[in-house]
Coordinates of C-alpha atoms in Angstrom, one line a residue:
M1 CA -13.9 -9.8 -62.4
K2 CA -12.7 -13.2 -61.4
K3 CA -9.1 -12.0 -61.3
K4 CA -10.0 -9.1 -59.0
L5 CA -11.8 -11.4 -56.7
H6 CA -8.9 -13.8 -56.7
M7 CA -6.4 -11.0 -55.9
I8 CA -8.6 -9.7 -53.0
G9 CA -9.0 -13.2 -51.7
S10 CA -5.2 -13.7 -51.8
V11 CA -4.6 -10.5 -49.9
L12 CA -7.1 -11.4 -47.2
L13 CA -5.6 -14.9 -46.9
L14 CA -2.1 -13.5 -46.5
F15 CA -3.3 -10.9 -43.9
A16 CA -5.1 -13.7 -42.0
V17 CA -1.9 -15.8 -42.0
L18 CA 0.2 -12.9 -40.8
I19 CA -2.2 -12.2 -37.9
S20 CA -2.3 -15.9 -37.0
C21 CA 1.5 -16.1 -37.0
T22 CA 1.8 -13.0 -34.9
S23 CA -0.8 -14.2 -32.4
C24 CA 1.1 -17.6 -32.1
L25 CA 4.2 -15.7 -31.1
G26 CA 2.2 -13.8 -28.5
Y27 CA 2.9 -10.4 -30.0
A28 CA -0.8 -9.4 -30.4
T29 CA -2.6 -11.5 -27.8
R30 CA -4.5 -10.2 -24.8
L31 CA -3.8 -11.7 -21.4
P32 CA -6.1 -14.5 -20.4
N33 CA -9.0 -13.3 -18.3
D34 CA -7.9 -15.2 -15.1
T35 CA -4.3 -13.9 -15.2
Y36 CA -4.9 -11.2 -12.7
D37 CA -6.5 -13.6 -10.2
K38 CA -3.3 -15.7 -10.1
V39 CA -0.8 -12.9 -9.4
S40 CA 1.2 -14.0 -6.4
K41 CA 3.8 -11.2 -6.2
V42 CA 4.2 -7.6 -7.5
L43 CA 7.5 -5.8 -7.9
F44 CA 7.8 -2.3 -9.2
G45 CA 10.4 0.4 -9.5
V46 CA 10.0 4.2 -9.2
D47 CA 13.0 6.3 -10.1
E48 CA 15.5 3.5 -9.8
T49 CA 14.2 2.3 -6.4
E50 CA 12.7 -1.2 -6.3
Y51 CA 9.6 -2.1 -4.1
V52 CA 8.0 -5.4 -3.3
L53 CA 4.3 -5.5 -2.2
A54 CA 4.3 -7.6 0.9
Y55 CA 0.6 -7.9 1.7
K56 CA -2.2 -9.6 -0.2
D57 CA -4.6 -6.7 0.1
S58 CA -2.0 -4.4 -1.4
I59 CA -1.3 -6.8 -4.2
D60 CA -5.0 -7.2 -5.0
D61 CA -5.5 -3.4 -5.0
F62 CA -2.5 -2.9 -7.3
V63 CA -3.5 -5.7 -9.7
V64 CA -7.0 -4.2 -10.2
V65 CA -5.4 -1.0 -11.4
V66 CA -3.0 -2.8 -13.7
E67 CA -5.9 -4.7 -15.2
N68 CA -8.0 -1.6 -15.7
T69 CA -5.0 0.2 -17.2
L70 CA -4.4 -2.5 -19.8
D71 CA -8.1 -2.9 -20.5
S72 CA -8.2 0.8 -21.4
G73 CA -5.9 0.2 -24.4
K74 CA -6.3 -1.8 -27.6
I75 CA -3.9 -4.4 -29.0
D76 CA -2.1 -2.5 -31.8
T77 CA -1.8 -5.4 -34.3
A78 CA -0.1 -3.3 -37.0
N79 CA 2.6 -2.1 -34.7
A80 CA 3.0 -5.5 -33.2
F81 CA 4.7 -6.8 -36.4
G82 CA 7.5 -4.2 -35.8
Q83 CA 8.3 -5.6 -32.4
V84 CA 9.4 -9.0 -33.5
K85 CA 13.0 -7.9 -33.7
M86 CA 13.0 -6.2 -30.3
P87 CA 15.0 -8.1 -27.7
C88 CA 12.8 -9.9 -25.2
D89 CA 15.3 -11.5 -22.8
D90 CA 16.5 -11.3 -19.2
S91 CA 19.2 -8.8 -20.0
A92 CA 16.8 -6.4 -21.6
V93 CA 14.5 -6.6 -18.5
E94 CA 17.4 -5.9 -16.2
Y95 CA 18.5 -3.0 -18.3
N96 CA 15.0 -1.5 -18.2
K97 CA 14.8 -1.9 -14.4
E98 CA 17.9 0.2 -14.1
S99 CA 17.1 2.9 -16.6
C100 CA 13.3 3.5 -16.7
E101 CA 11.2 5.9 -14.6
L102 CA 8.6 3.2 -13.8
W103 CA 8.6 -0.5 -14.3
F104 CA 6.3 -3.3 -13.1
E105 CA 6.7 -7.1 -12.8
L106 CA 3.9 -9.5 -12.0
L107 CA 4.7 -13.1 -10.9
I108 CA 1.9 -15.5 -11.6
E109 CA 1.0 -19.0 -10.2
N110 CA -0.6 -21.6 -12.4
G111 CA -1.4 -19.2 -15.3
K112 CA -0.6 -19.2 -19.0
Y113 CA 2.3 -16.8 -18.3
K114 CA 4.6 -17.1 -15.4
K115 CA 6.0 -13.6 -15.5
L116 CA 5.0 -10.3 -17.0
F117 CA 7.2 -7.2 -17.1
F118 CA 6.5 -3.7 -18.6
T119 CA 7.9 -0.2 -18.3
M120 CA 6.2 3.2 -18.4
N121 CA 7.0 6.9 -18.2
K122 CA 4.9 9.3 -16.1
N123 CA 2.6 10.4 -18.9
D124 CA -1.1 9.8 -18.6
I125 CA -1.5 8.2 -22.1
Q126 CA 1.1 5.8 -23.5
T127 CA 1.7 2.5 -25.3
I128 CA 2.7 -0.4 -23.1
W129 CA 4.8 -3.3 -24.4
I130 CA 4.7 -6.3 -22.1
Y131 CA 7.5 -8.8 -21.8
A132 CA 5.6 -12.1 -21.3
T133 CA 7.1 -15.6 -20.6
T134 CA 5.7 -19.0 -19.8
T135 CA 8.9 -20.0 -18.0
D136 CA 11.3 -18.4 -15.4
S137 CA 13.3 -16.7 -18.2
Y138 CA 12.2 -13.9 -20.5
D139 CA 14.6 -15.4 -23.1
D140 CA 11.7 -17.8 -23.8
G141 CA 9.1 -15.0 -24.1
G142 CA 7.7 -12.5 -26.5
F143 CA 5.8 -9.2 -26.6
L144 CA 2.2 -8.3 -26.0
E145 CA 1.5 -4.7 -27.1
Y146 CA -1.3 -2.6 -25.7
Y147 CA -1.9 0.6 -27.6
L148 CA -2.6 4.0 -26.0
C149 CA -3.5 3.0 -22.4
D150 CA -4.8 5.4 -19.8
C151 CA -2.0 5.1 -17.3
K152 CA -2.8 8.0 -14.9
K153 CA -4.2 5.9 -12.0
L154 CA -1.3 3.3 -12.2
V155 CA 1.3 6.1 -12.2
E156 CA -0.4 7.7 -9.2
L157 CA -0.7 4.4 -7.4
A158 CA 2.9 3.5 -7.9
T159 CA 4.2 6.9 -6.6
Q160 CA 1.7 6.7 -3.8
Y161 CA 2.9 3.2 -2.7
A162 CA 6.5 4.5 -2.8
K163 CA 5.8 6.8 0.2
S164 CA 8.1 6.6 3.2
I165 CA 8.3 8.3 6.6
K166 CA 10.3 11.5 6.4
G167 CA 11.6 13.8 9.1
I168 CA 13.1 11.5 11.6
D169 CA 16.7 11.3 10.3
G170 CA 19.1 12.6 12.9
A171 CA 17.0 11.9 15.9
T172 CA 19.0 11.4 19.1
R173 CA 16.2 10.5 21.5
I174 CA 12.9 8.7 21.3
E175 CA 10.2 8.8 23.9
A176 CA 8.2 5.6 23.6
T177 CA 4.8 5.0 25.2
K178 CA 2.9 1.7 25.3
Y179 CA -0.9 1.4 25.4
D180 CA -3.4 -1.3 26.1
M181 CA -6.9 -0.5 24.7
G182 CA -6.3 3.2 25.0
E183 CA -4.8 3.1 28.5
E184 CA -1.1 4.0 29.0
I185 CA 0.7 1.1 30.6
G186 CA 4.4 2.1 30.3
S187 CA 6.9 4.5 28.9
V188 CA 10.6 4.4 28.1
T189 CA 13.2 6.9 27.0
I190 CA 15.6 5.6 24.3
T191 CA 18.9 7.4 24.0
E192 CA 21.3 4.6 23.2
E193 CA 22.6 5.5 19.7
E194 CA 22.3 1.9 18.4
S195 CA 18.7 1.6 19.5
V196 CA 17.7 5.0 18.1
K197 CA 19.4 4.2 14.8
H198 CA 17.7 0.8 14.5
I199 CA 14.2 2.2 15.0
V200 CA 14.9 5.1 12.6
D201 CA 16.4 2.9 9.9
N202 CA 13.6 0.4 10.2
L203 CA 10.9 3.0 9.9
N204 CA 12.7 4.7 7.0
S205 CA 12.9 1.3 5.1
L206 CA 9.1 0.9 5.1
K207 CA 7.0 1.9 2.1
L208 CA 3.5 3.0 3.0
K209 CA 0.1 3.5 1.5
E210 CA -2.1 6.2 2.9
L211 CA -5.5 4.7 3.8
K212 CA -8.6 6.5 2.4
Y213 CA -10.5 6.1 5.6
N214 CA -9.8 6.5 9.3
E215 CA -11.0 3.2 10.8
L216 CA -11.3 3.1 14.6
T217 CA -8.2 1.1 15.8
A218 CA -6.3 0.9 19.1
I219 CA -2.9 2.5 19.4
E220 CA -0.2 0.1 20.8
Y221 CA 2.9 2.3 20.7
E222 CA 3.5 6.0 20.3
L223 CA 7.0 7.2 19.4
T224 CA 8.1 10.8 19.7
F225 CA 11.4 11.7 18.0
Y226 CA 13.7 14.5 19.3
N227 CA 16.7 16.2 17.7
T228 CA 19.9 17.2 19.5
D229 CA 18.3 20.5 20.6
G230 CA 15.5 18.6 22.4
E231 CA 12.9 19.7 19.8
I232 CA 10.2 17.4 18.7
M233 CA 10.8 16.2 15.1
K234 CA 7.8 13.9 14.6
T235 CA 5.4 11.7 16.6
I236 CA 4.4 8.4 15.1
S237 CA 1.7 6.0 16.4
I238 CA 1.6 2.3 15.7
T239 CA -1.7 0.5 16.0
L240 CA -2.4 -3.1 17.1
N241 CA -2.8 -4.1 13.4
E242 CA 0.5 -2.4 12.6
W243 CA -0.9 0.6 10.8
I244 CA 1.2 3.7 11.2
D245 CA -0.3 7.1 12.0
Y246 CA 1.6 10.3 11.4
G247 CA -1.1 12.8 10.5
S248 CA -3.2 10.0 8.8
L249 CA -3.3 6.3 8.8
H250 CA -0.9 4.3 6.5
S251 CA -0.6 0.6 5.9
V252 CA 2.8 -1.0 5.2
V253 CA 3.0 -2.3 1.6
S254 CA 6.8 -3.0 1.5
G255 CA 9.3 -3.8 4.2
N256 CA 8.9 -5.3 7.6
L257 CA 8.0 -3.3 10.7
D258 CA 10.2 -4.5 13.5
I259 CA 7.5 -4.3 16.2
E260 CA 9.3 -7.0 18.3
Y261 CA 12.3 -4.8 18.7
I262 CA 10.2 -2.0 20.2
A263 CA 8.3 -4.4 22.4
R264 CA 11.6 -5.7 23.9
L265 CA 12.5 -2.1 25.0
F266 CA 9.6 -2.3 27.5
K267 CA 10.8 -5.6 29.2

């Protein structure tokens, strides 16, 4: 009886030591509770295109979904032992950015971790391995593994945030109208190739999020795009708070709307 108890005690002690060592390396440790409050920048990639969230509201909305996604999973301690030999370094991160369907990187100020990086596919349920580092380099980091997370909302949000304006390539003329509190105060026809191209390229560079509500807001500019046959391609409205309306309101989450360039056309 004593021998059996001694053997069981030894096994439990060994298991406890292994878990302790793994936790020290960071392979089976949950993120600190205040991590999400300290995210200062979000980068993500969808189908080999990189996006950077530019506005705090967009960052906050995104981080909430990341937090809920990771909280939906469990740390898989058993599998975490197997990840010790996986490369956690800057070159591995760069390789994954170039080759994965979806990837996410969170930059954190004044937290336990300085950077977090993870990849995903477009499945609803999947295991997430997080590259975590307390320095600027992933070479100094390790893995956190979350087992079977519900990723549906994060996948949907990433693809939603990767929206862009379509249907204005090839425009040869823009009719621009300026408004002041709903009253038209000026209009200009833009036919110079360089100016048309600048406006089209700038709008194409923006990544947008469709707003779930239609808040009352004043339109500042309305742009109507025409093709070479004089047919209307699309009409876009820009509000005073730089939302973009083309069927529904969208906020800019990545890129910079060059509103000053449009304003100069009316001077």
